[in-house]
Short mmCIF file of C-alpha atoms in Angstrom, two decimals:
data_model
loop_
_atom_site.label_atom_id
_atom_site.label_comp_id
_atom_site.label_asym_id
_atom_site.label_seq_id
_atom_site.Cartn_x
_atom_site.Cartn_y
_atom_site.Cartn_z
CA MET A 1 -20.30 -23.52 50.11
CA ASN A 2 -22.39 -20.35 49.98
CA ARG A 3 -22.68 -18.82 46.53
CA PRO A 4 -22.02 -15.06 46.50
CA ARG A 5 -25.03 -12.95 45.68
CA LEU A 6 -25.46 -9.46 44.28
CA THR A 7 -28.20 -8.48 46.72
CA GLY A 8 -26.09 -5.74 48.27
CA LEU A 9 -25.73 -3.87 44.96
CA PRO A 10 -28.13 -1.46 43.34
CA PRO A 11 -30.37 -3.29 40.83
CA LEU A 12 -28.95 -1.50 37.77
CA LEU A 13 -25.37 -2.26 38.78
CA ALA A 14 -26.19 -5.88 39.51
CA LEU A 15 -27.74 -6.21 36.05
CA ALA A 16 -24.74 -4.57 34.43
CA LEU A 17 -22.28 -6.92 36.12
CA ALA A 18 -24.37 -9.93 35.16
CA LEU A 19 -24.33 -8.90 31.48
CA GLY A 20 -20.80 -7.49 31.44
CA GLY A 21 -19.43 -10.20 29.17
CA CYS A 22 -22.08 -9.71 26.51
CA ALA A 23 -21.12 -8.17 23.16
CA LEU A 24 -23.76 -7.80 20.51
CA GLY A 25 -23.04 -8.28 16.84
CA PRO A 26 -21.27 -11.10 14.98
CA ASP A 27 -17.75 -12.16 15.90
CA TYR A 28 -15.41 -11.94 12.92
CA VAL A 29 -14.63 -15.12 11.01
CA ARG A 30 -12.45 -14.95 7.91
CA PRO A 31 -14.67 -15.73 4.90
CA ASP A 32 -13.86 -18.06 2.06
CA ALA A 33 -13.32 -16.64 -1.40
CA ALA A 34 -16.45 -16.66 -3.54
CA VAL A 35 -14.56 -18.83 -6.03
CA ALA A 36 -12.46 -21.72 -4.75
CA LEU A 37 -8.76 -21.02 -5.24
CA PRO A 38 -6.21 -23.77 -5.80
CA GLU A 39 -3.91 -24.50 -2.90
CA ALA A 40 -0.75 -23.74 -4.87
CA TYR A 41 0.48 -22.00 -7.99
CA THR A 42 1.62 -24.28 -10.77
CA ALA A 43 2.89 -21.74 -13.33
CA ALA A 44 6.51 -22.01 -12.33
CA ALA A 45 9.09 -20.36 -14.55
CA PRO A 46 12.28 -22.00 -15.89
CA LEU A 47 14.59 -19.65 -13.98
CA ALA A 48 16.79 -19.75 -10.93
CA GLN A 49 14.42 -20.40 -8.03
CA SER A 50 14.68 -19.23 -4.44
CA PRO A 51 12.77 -20.43 -1.38
CA SER A 52 12.35 -16.90 -0.06
CA VAL A 53 12.80 -13.26 -0.99
CA ALA A 54 13.15 -10.34 1.42
CA SER A 55 10.86 -7.33 1.34
CA ASN A 56 13.60 -5.18 -0.25
CA TRP A 57 13.26 -7.28 -3.38
CA TRP A 58 14.66 -4.59 -5.69
CA SER A 59 18.14 -5.24 -4.28
CA LEU A 60 18.11 -8.54 -6.23
CA PHE A 61 18.88 -6.53 -9.36
CA GLY A 62 22.33 -5.88 -7.91
CA ASP A 63 22.35 -2.18 -8.77
CA SER A 64 23.36 0.20 -5.97
CA GLN A 65 22.04 3.18 -7.92
CA LEU A 66 18.61 1.56 -8.14
CA ASP A 67 18.70 0.83 -4.40
CA GLU A 68 19.39 4.49 -3.67
CA LEU A 69 16.63 5.69 -6.00
CA VAL A 70 14.03 3.46 -4.33
CA LYS A 71 15.21 4.61 -0.90
CA GLN A 72 14.87 8.26 -1.92
CA ALA A 73 11.42 7.69 -3.41
CA LEU A 74 10.10 6.00 -0.28
CA ALA A 75 11.47 8.83 1.88
CA SER A 76 10.38 11.82 -0.18
CA SER A 77 7.20 10.79 -1.99
CA PRO A 78 4.14 12.95 -1.19
CA ASP A 79 2.00 9.80 -1.36
CA ALA A 80 4.18 8.11 1.26
CA ARG A 81 4.02 11.15 3.55
CA LEU A 82 0.25 11.34 3.06
CA ALA A 83 -0.08 7.68 4.04
CA ALA A 84 2.04 8.30 7.16
CA ALA A 85 -0.21 11.20 8.17
CA ARG A 86 -3.27 8.99 7.75
CA ILE A 87 -1.69 6.43 10.09
CA GLU A 88 -1.24 9.15 12.71
CA GLU A 89 -4.87 10.19 12.30
CA ALA A 90 -6.14 6.61 12.64
CA ASP A 91 -4.02 6.07 15.78
CA ALA A 92 -5.49 9.24 17.29
CA VAL A 93 -9.03 8.07 16.52
CA LEU A 94 -8.27 4.70 18.15
CA ALA A 95 -6.96 6.44 21.27
CA GLN A 96 -10.17 8.49 21.50
CA VAL A 97 -12.37 5.41 21.12
CA ASP A 98 -10.39 3.42 23.70
CA ALA A 99 -10.64 6.32 26.15
CA ALA A 100 -14.41 5.72 26.32
CA LEU A 101 -13.69 2.35 27.96
CA LEU A 102 -12.21 4.11 31.00
CA PRO A 103 -13.86 6.23 33.71
CA GLN A 104 -13.94 9.96 33.07
CA ILE A 105 -12.67 11.96 36.07
CA ASP A 106 -12.89 15.74 36.34
CA GLY A 107 -11.81 18.17 39.01
CA ASN A 108 -14.11 21.01 39.97
CA ALA A 109 -14.03 23.99 42.25
CA SER A 110 -16.61 26.70 42.86
CA SER A 111 -17.50 29.52 45.19
CA THR A 112 -21.15 30.64 45.21
CA ARG A 113 -22.73 33.51 47.12
CA SER A 114 -26.53 33.68 47.26
CA ARG A 115 -29.22 35.70 48.99
CA THR A 116 -32.69 34.47 49.92
CA VAL A 117 -35.58 36.65 51.10
CA LEU A 118 -37.17 35.04 54.18
CA PRO A 119 -40.98 34.85 53.94
CA ASN A 120 -43.35 36.06 56.64
CA THR A 121 -40.90 38.53 58.12
CA HIS A 122 -41.59 42.21 58.69
CA PRO A 123 -39.67 44.08 57.81
CA ALA A 124 -38.31 41.69 55.12
CA GLN A 125 -35.12 39.93 56.10
CA ASN A 126 -32.51 38.44 53.79
CA LEU A 127 -30.38 35.36 54.28
CA THR A 128 -26.98 35.64 52.64
CA ARG A 129 -24.96 32.45 52.23
CA THR A 130 -21.58 31.57 50.73
CA VAL A 131 -20.76 28.01 49.70
CA ASN A 132 -17.23 26.92 48.68
CA LYS A 133 -16.78 23.54 46.98
CA LEU A 134 -13.75 21.53 45.89
CA GLY A 135 -13.83 17.95 44.67
CA LEU A 136 -13.77 15.33 41.96
CA SER A 137 -16.57 14.02 39.79
CA THR A 138 -16.56 10.85 37.75
CA SER A 139 -18.74 9.09 35.24
CA PHE A 140 -18.39 5.67 33.71
CA GLU A 141 -20.50 4.07 31.00
CA LEU A 142 -20.91 0.37 31.64
CA ASP A 143 -20.25 -1.50 28.41
CA VAL A 144 -23.11 -3.91 29.05
CA TRP A 145 -23.86 -4.70 25.40
CA GLY A 146 -20.32 -4.42 24.08
CA LYS A 147 -20.89 -1.14 22.21
CA LEU A 148 -17.60 0.37 23.36
CA ARG A 149 -15.65 -2.84 22.82
CA ARG A 150 -17.05 -3.21 19.30
CA ALA A 151 -16.23 0.44 18.59
CA SER A 152 -12.66 -0.19 19.77
CA GLU A 153 -12.48 -3.31 17.60
CA ALA A 154 -13.60 -1.29 14.58
CA ALA A 155 -11.18 1.56 15.25
CA ARG A 156 -8.30 -0.86 15.77
CA ALA A 157 -9.05 -2.58 12.45
CA GLN A 158 -9.26 0.79 10.71
CA ALA A 159 -5.89 1.78 12.18
CA LEU A 160 -4.38 -1.46 10.86
CA GLY A 161 -6.04 -0.78 7.52
CA THR A 162 -4.26 2.56 7.21
CA ARG A 163 -0.95 0.80 7.80
CA TYR A 164 -1.72 -1.74 5.11
CA ALA A 165 -2.73 1.11 2.80
CA SER A 166 0.64 2.72 3.49
CA ASP A 167 2.38 -0.57 2.67
CA THR A 168 0.42 -0.72 -0.59
CA VAL A 169 1.57 2.79 -1.49
CA SER A 170 5.19 1.90 -0.71
CA LEU A 171 5.02 -1.33 -2.71
CA SER A 172 3.47 0.40 -5.73
CA LEU A 173 5.94 3.27 -5.53
CA ALA A 174 8.95 0.93 -5.33
CA ALA A 175 7.63 -1.08 -8.29
CA SER A 176 7.10 2.12 -10.31
CA VAL A 177 10.65 3.28 -9.61
CA VAL A 178 12.11 -0.10 -10.60
CA GLN A 179 10.03 -0.24 -13.79
CA ALA A 180 11.07 3.30 -14.72
CA TYR A 181 14.70 2.43 -14.02
CA LEU A 182 14.50 -0.70 -16.16
CA ASN A 183 13.03 1.38 -18.96
CA LEU A 184 15.93 3.82 -18.66
CA ARG A 185 18.46 1.00 -18.74
CA ALA A 186 16.70 -0.54 -21.75
CA ILE A 187 17.05 2.77 -23.58
CA ASP A 188 20.73 2.84 -22.61
CA ALA A 189 21.15 -0.61 -24.11
CA GLN A 190 19.34 0.47 -27.27
CA LEU A 191 21.64 3.48 -27.50
CA LEU A 192 24.70 1.24 -27.23
CA VAL A 193 23.38 -1.12 -29.89
CA THR A 194 22.46 1.73 -32.23
CA ARG A 195 25.81 3.46 -31.71
CA ASP A 196 27.58 0.21 -32.58
CA SER A 197 25.43 -0.10 -35.69
CA LEU A 198 26.15 3.54 -36.57
CA ALA A 199 29.89 3.02 -36.17
CA ALA A 200 29.74 -0.09 -38.33
CA GLN A 201 27.69 1.78 -40.92
CA GLN A 202 30.19 4.65 -40.93
CA ARG A 203 32.99 2.20 -41.69
CA SER A 204 30.90 0.52 -44.34
CA THR A 205 29.97 3.87 -45.92
CA GLU A 206 33.60 4.95 -46.04
CA LEU A 207 34.53 1.64 -47.65
CA THR A 208 31.76 2.05 -50.22
CA ARG A 209 32.93 5.57 -51.10
CA ASN A 210 36.46 4.29 -51.62
CA ARG A 211 35.17 1.46 -53.79
CA PHE A 212 33.11 3.96 -55.77
CA ASN A 213 36.14 6.20 -56.28
CA GLY A 214 38.02 3.14 -57.47
CA GLY A 215 35.28 2.29 -59.93
CA ILE A 216 34.26 -0.88 -58.11
CA ALA A 217 31.03 0.24 -56.42
CA SER A 218 28.14 2.07 -58.00
CA ARG A 219 26.55 5.41 -57.14
CA LEU A 220 23.53 3.40 -55.94
CA ASP A 221 25.70 1.65 -53.37
CA VAL A 222 26.95 5.01 -52.06
CA GLU A 223 23.45 6.48 -51.79
CA GLN A 224 22.17 3.39 -50.02
CA ALA A 225 25.06 3.50 -47.53
CA GLU A 226 24.59 7.20 -46.79
CA GLY A 227 20.83 6.72 -46.40
CA ALA A 228 21.39 3.97 -43.84
CA LEU A 229 23.91 6.17 -42.02
CA ALA A 230 21.37 9.01 -41.76
CA SER A 231 18.71 6.59 -40.53
CA TYR A 232 20.89 5.38 -37.63
CA THR A 233 21.72 8.99 -36.76
CA ALA A 234 18.01 9.88 -36.60
CA THR A 235 17.35 6.84 -34.41
CA LEU A 236 20.01 8.02 -31.96
CA VAL A 237 18.34 11.42 -31.71
CA GLN A 238 15.00 9.79 -30.88
CA LEU A 239 16.61 7.51 -28.31
CA ASP A 240 18.34 10.48 -26.65
CA LYS A 241 14.94 12.14 -26.38
CA SER A 242 13.41 9.01 -24.88
CA ARG A 243 16.21 8.81 -22.33
CA SER A 244 15.64 12.40 -21.21
CA LEU A 245 11.95 11.68 -20.73
CA ALA A 246 12.76 8.52 -18.77
CA GLU A 247 15.09 10.52 -16.51
CA ASN A 248 12.34 13.08 -15.95
CA LEU A 249 9.93 10.34 -14.88
CA LEU A 250 12.47 8.92 -12.44
CA GLY A 251 13.08 12.39 -11.05
CA LEU A 252 9.35 12.81 -10.47
CA LEU A 253 9.07 9.46 -8.70
CA VAL A 254 12.01 10.11 -6.35
CA GLY A 255 11.15 13.76 -5.77
CA GLN A 256 14.22 15.17 -7.53
CA PRO A 257 13.34 17.31 -10.55
CA GLY A 258 16.23 17.51 -12.98
CA LEU A 259 17.63 14.15 -11.84
CA LYS A 260 20.58 12.89 -13.90
CA VAL A 261 21.34 9.18 -13.96
CA ALA A 262 24.65 7.83 -15.23
CA SER A 263 24.45 5.59 -18.27
CA GLY A 264 24.24 1.84 -17.79
CA ASP A 265 23.19 -1.25 -19.69
CA LEU A 266 20.15 -3.42 -19.11
CA ARG A 267 22.11 -6.42 -20.31
CA SER A 268 24.35 -6.23 -17.23
CA LEU A 269 21.48 -6.65 -14.76
CA PRO A 270 21.02 -10.15 -13.32
CA LEU A 271 17.78 -12.09 -13.52
CA PRO A 272 16.20 -12.22 -10.04
CA PRO A 273 14.91 -15.57 -8.78
CA VAL A 274 11.26 -16.55 -9.07
CA PRO A 275 9.12 -18.63 -6.69
CA PRO A 276 9.51 -22.40 -6.83
CA ALA A 277 6.69 -24.51 -8.21
CA GLY A 278 3.94 -25.32 -5.76
CA LEU A 279 4.13 -22.02 -3.89
CA PRO A 280 0.97 -21.89 -1.71
CA SER A 281 -1.76 -19.49 -2.75
CA SER A 282 -2.08 -18.54 0.93
CA LEU A 283 0.83 -16.17 0.23
CA LEU A 284 -1.84 -13.79 -1.05
CA GLU A 285 -2.68 -13.07 2.57
CA ALA A 286 0.62 -11.17 2.81
CA ARG A 287 -0.40 -8.67 0.14
CA PRO A 288 -1.05 -5.33 1.82
CA ASP A 289 -4.10 -4.58 -0.33
CA VAL A 290 -5.66 -7.91 0.66
CA GLN A 291 -4.82 -7.22 4.31
CA GLN A 292 -6.35 -3.76 3.98
CA ALA A 293 -9.53 -5.20 2.49
CA GLU A 294 -9.77 -7.68 5.36
CA ALA A 295 -9.17 -4.94 7.94
CA THR A 296 -12.01 -2.94 6.38
CA LEU A 297 -14.23 -6.03 6.61
CA ILE A 298 -13.31 -6.54 10.28
CA ALA A 299 -14.17 -2.91 11.04
CA ALA A 300 -17.49 -3.15 9.19
CA ASN A 301 -18.30 -6.36 11.05
CA ALA A 302 -17.64 -4.71 14.42
CA LYS A 303 -19.79 -1.69 13.55
CA ILE A 304 -22.81 -3.98 13.37
CA GLY A 305 -22.36 -4.64 17.08
CA VAL A 306 -22.10 -0.92 17.79
CA ALA A 307 -25.34 -0.23 15.93
CA LYS A 308 -27.20 -3.10 17.60
CA ALA A 309 -26.04 -2.04 21.06
CA ALA A 310 -27.58 1.39 20.48
CA LEU A 311 -31.01 -0.31 20.56
CA PHE A 312 -30.54 -1.37 24.19
CA PRO A 313 -30.41 0.58 27.45
CA GLY A 314 -27.29 2.52 28.31
CA ILE A 315 -26.17 2.45 31.94
CA THR A 316 -23.93 5.15 33.37
CA LEU A 317 -22.42 5.32 36.85
CA THR A 318 -21.77 8.75 38.32
CA GLY A 319 -20.13 9.85 41.51
CA SER A 320 -18.54 12.78 43.24
CA PHE A 321 -16.28 13.32 46.22
CA GLY A 322 -15.05 16.52 47.78
CA ARG A 323 -15.35 19.12 50.48
CA GLU A 324 -17.84 21.91 51.06
CA SER A 325 -17.74 24.83 53.50
CA GLN A 326 -19.23 28.29 53.94
CA ASP A 327 -15.90 29.57 55.18
CA LEU A 328 -13.10 29.16 52.66
CA SER A 329 -10.52 28.96 55.46
CA GLN A 330 -12.28 25.93 56.92
CA LEU A 331 -12.63 24.05 53.62
CA PHE A 332 -9.87 21.60 54.59
CA SER A 333 -10.07 21.75 58.37
CA ALA A 334 -13.75 21.48 59.22
CA PRO A 335 -15.69 18.21 58.77
CA ALA A 336 -17.01 19.26 55.37
CA MET A 337 -16.68 16.07 53.31
CA VAL A 338 -19.44 15.40 50.78
CA TRP A 339 -19.95 12.53 48.33
CA SER A 340 -22.56 11.07 46.06
CA PHE A 341 -22.99 7.95 43.96
CA GLY A 342 -25.65 7.08 41.43
CA ALA A 343 -26.55 5.06 38.40
CA GLY A 344 -28.66 6.10 35.44
CA LEU A 345 -30.33 4.25 32.60
CA THR A 346 -31.22 5.58 29.18
CA GLN A 347 -33.48 3.54 26.91
CA PRO A 348 -34.42 4.70 23.41
CA ILE A 349 -38.21 4.55 23.11
CA PHE A 350 -39.16 6.29 19.89
CA GLU A 351 -36.57 7.23 17.28
CA GLY A 352 -38.74 6.98 14.18
CA GLY A 353 -36.91 3.83 13.06
CA ARG A 354 -33.55 5.64 12.94
CA LEU A 355 -31.63 3.15 15.08
CA ARG A 356 -32.86 0.10 13.21
CA ALA A 357 -32.09 1.85 9.94
CA GLN A 358 -28.53 2.32 11.22
CA VAL A 359 -28.30 -1.43 11.83
CA ASP A 360 -29.50 -2.06 8.28
CA GLN A 361 -26.99 0.48 6.96
CA VAL A 362 -23.92 -1.00 8.65
CA THR A 363 -25.07 -4.52 7.74
CA ALA A 364 -25.22 -3.49 4.09
CA GLN A 365 -21.78 -1.88 4.42
CA GLN A 366 -20.44 -5.13 5.86
CA LYS A 367 -21.78 -7.01 2.83
CA GLN A 368 -20.03 -4.53 0.54
CA SER A 369 -16.77 -4.96 2.45
CA LEU A 370 -17.12 -8.73 2.21
CA GLU A 371 -17.46 -8.61 -1.57
CA SER A 372 -14.57 -6.14 -1.81
CA TYR A 373 -12.41 -8.54 0.19
CA ARG A 374 -13.33 -11.47 -2.03
CA LYS A 375 -12.64 -9.40 -5.13
CA ALA A 376 -9.25 -8.37 -3.73
CA VAL A 377 -8.29 -12.02 -3.15
CA GLN A 378 -9.41 -13.11 -6.61
CA THR A 379 -7.68 -10.15 -8.28
CA ALA A 380 -4.48 -10.90 -6.39
CA PHE A 381 -4.56 -14.54 -7.49
CA ARG A 382 -5.06 -13.54 -11.12
CA GLU A 383 -2.22 -10.99 -10.97
CA VAL A 384 0.19 -13.57 -9.57
CA ASN A 385 -0.77 -16.11 -12.21
CA ASP A 386 -0.48 -13.51 -14.98
CA ALA A 387 2.96 -12.48 -13.76
CA LEU A 388 4.15 -16.09 -13.54
CA VAL A 389 2.94 -16.76 -17.09
CA SER A 390 4.70 -13.62 -18.36
CA VAL A 391 7.95 -14.53 -16.62
CA ARG A 392 7.89 -18.03 -18.08
CA GLN A 393 6.95 -17.01 -21.60
CA ASN A 394 9.42 -14.13 -21.73
CA GLY A 395 12.11 -16.55 -20.60
CA GLU A 396 11.21 -19.00 -23.34
CA ALA A 397 11.07 -16.20 -25.91
CA GLU A 398 14.55 -15.03 -24.92
CA ASP A 399 16.03 -18.31 -26.09
CA ALA A 400 14.51 -17.75 -29.53
CA TYR A 401 15.59 -14.10 -29.62
CA THR A 402 19.14 -15.12 -28.71
CA LYS A 403 19.28 -17.60 -31.58
CA ALA A 404 17.86 -15.02 -33.99
CA MET A 405 20.38 -12.41 -32.84
CA ASP A 406 23.35 -14.77 -33.20
CA ALA A 407 22.19 -15.91 -36.64
CA ALA A 408 21.74 -12.29 -37.79
CA LYS A 409 25.26 -11.40 -36.68
CA ARG A 410 26.71 -14.35 -38.58
CA ALA A 411 24.68 -13.40 -41.66
CA LEU A 412 26.03 -9.85 -41.46
CA GLN A 413 29.61 -11.10 -41.40
CA LEU A 414 28.94 -13.29 -44.43
CA ALA A 415 27.25 -10.44 -46.32
CA GLN A 416 30.15 -8.07 -45.62
CA THR A 417 32.70 -10.67 -46.75
CA ARG A 418 30.78 -11.45 -49.93
CA TYR A 419 30.41 -7.74 -50.75
CA GLU A 420 34.09 -7.01 -50.16
CA HIS A 421 34.98 -9.83 -52.56
CA GLY A 422 32.43 -8.74 -55.14
CA TYR A 423 30.09 -11.69 -54.78
CA SER A 424 26.96 -9.72 -53.76
CA ALA A 425 25.44 -6.25 -53.97
CA TYR A 426 25.70 -3.68 -51.21
CA LEU A 427 21.97 -4.00 -50.62
CA ASP A 428 22.64 -7.42 -49.08
CA VAL A 429 24.95 -5.77 -46.54
CA LEU A 430 22.35 -3.13 -45.69
CA VAL A 431 19.66 -5.73 -45.19
CA ALA A 432 21.94 -7.88 -43.05
CA GLN A 433 23.06 -4.87 -40.97
CA ARG A 434 19.47 -3.78 -40.35
CA THR A 435 18.43 -7.33 -39.51
CA ALA A 436 21.28 -7.72 -37.00
CA ASN A 437 20.48 -4.35 -35.43
CA ASP A 438 16.76 -5.14 -35.17
CA ALA A 439 17.43 -8.61 -33.77
CA THR A 440 19.64 -7.19 -31.02
CA LEU A 441 17.09 -4.50 -30.17
CA ALA A 442 14.35 -7.14 -30.06
CA TRP A 443 16.46 -9.16 -27.61
CA VAL A 444 16.89 -6.06 -25.41
CA GLN A 445 13.16 -5.33 -25.47
CA ASN A 446 12.34 -8.91 -24.51
CA ARG A 447 14.90 -8.81 -21.68
CA GLN A 448 13.23 -5.63 -20.42
CA ALA A 449 9.84 -7.35 -20.60
CA ARG A 450 11.29 -10.34 -18.75
CA LEU A 451 12.68 -8.17 -15.95
CA SER A 452 9.49 -6.10 -15.83
CA SER A 453 7.35 -9.20 -15.47
CA THR A 454 9.56 -10.21 -12.55
CA VAL A 455 8.82 -6.84 -10.96
CA ASP A 456 5.12 -7.47 -11.55
CA LEU A 457 5.51 -10.82 -9.80
CA PHE A 458 7.21 -9.29 -6.76
CA LYS A 459 4.45 -6.69 -6.56
CA ALA A 460 1.69 -9.28 -7.02
CA LEU A 461 3.12 -11.34 -4.16
CA GLY A 462 3.21 -8.34 -1.86
CA GLY A 463 6.92 -7.66 -2.23
CA GLY A 464 8.41 -11.12 -1.78
CA TRP A 465 7.66 -14.59 -0.52
CA LYS A 466 8.65 -17.18 1.99
CA ALA A 467 8.28 -20.82 1.21
CA GLY A 468 8.07 -23.15 4.05
#
């Protein structure tokens, strides 16, 4: 069998075809983390566990109002719109870079009239000539060294990076809305607890006044009761203020100044599931910030190839095809076809070290991107572990807070009964009432911390997980 040869092609074109599969620069290989990470997380929490959680993780709180607030925030946030515009920009840049991989074709038309003085004629004679041209011209840069392909690889990675950045913005925004909402609901619960304590104190104060009028209680008992009543009233004022500020923050996050949210109760929200024990640490790869860091690394890696290719010759093919005639009416009828084809080579000879400095620059940038990627992975692992620890410890603390709250309520009942029967001073009732109130508020605050740490876990895992 005869082997085909390239002898019929121009030398430059033959060389270009022979090297067409070459692409300078390193091919991307995902690096290992600088510090070895365990294969799985072991800090499981003693809660209801689920094998998977969807990306709309906030719906697990079972609150339709929260779902609507997150939806509004994602739709109206300036940060979200800014991220969307950056995606459009990156897509446009990618389209421009990819266009360089294709031939460039232009149409051209011209009509030129010229006059030439003929030499050695007396008297002097002029030659007047009109030339009409119509045709197409094309140019195509042969990607011999992979410069254009590496540039496309870099632009594609950067476009993906902008999408991951947008996902990071959305994830952070959703987490901020949920945290702000939980804070609002915690304040609502504190208001309910304090109002109950105020109502109980009002009844107790009225009873003390009646006992004082009957000569059973002392003036000290009355003053202590009224002081406690005023203290609960002042606490309510402060909580109302805190609630207004929490509403303002939610309004800012969802893009609705003056937002009003109906009252609720943190204690009515369910506890979302947490990952089962042994969840693989490879889930970190789903975090958008980790994906963005890797996309940046891929782009930086590809740019090394672009810079190295600039050191080698560039080969461009050019051609034209059209018609040419002195008489415009005969441009399409007379045998006036013209064409040309050529190839050109450009080789940098002296650039004062600029091109090699560019290679050094992008290589250094690739090293920076590599370390940023490793840092992103390690930070993500720490955040997941921290969140798992917080979820577990807040769950364990809730058991203790529940026991303390129940014991304080029983102590309050005993103190009230003993006071009503004259077995103890009113100060015992005040202390028991304050202890019961504080114990309930402490339980609410711990429940908020427990729910908030769950939000931190969802965010640390990139918005959810799938166990396989």
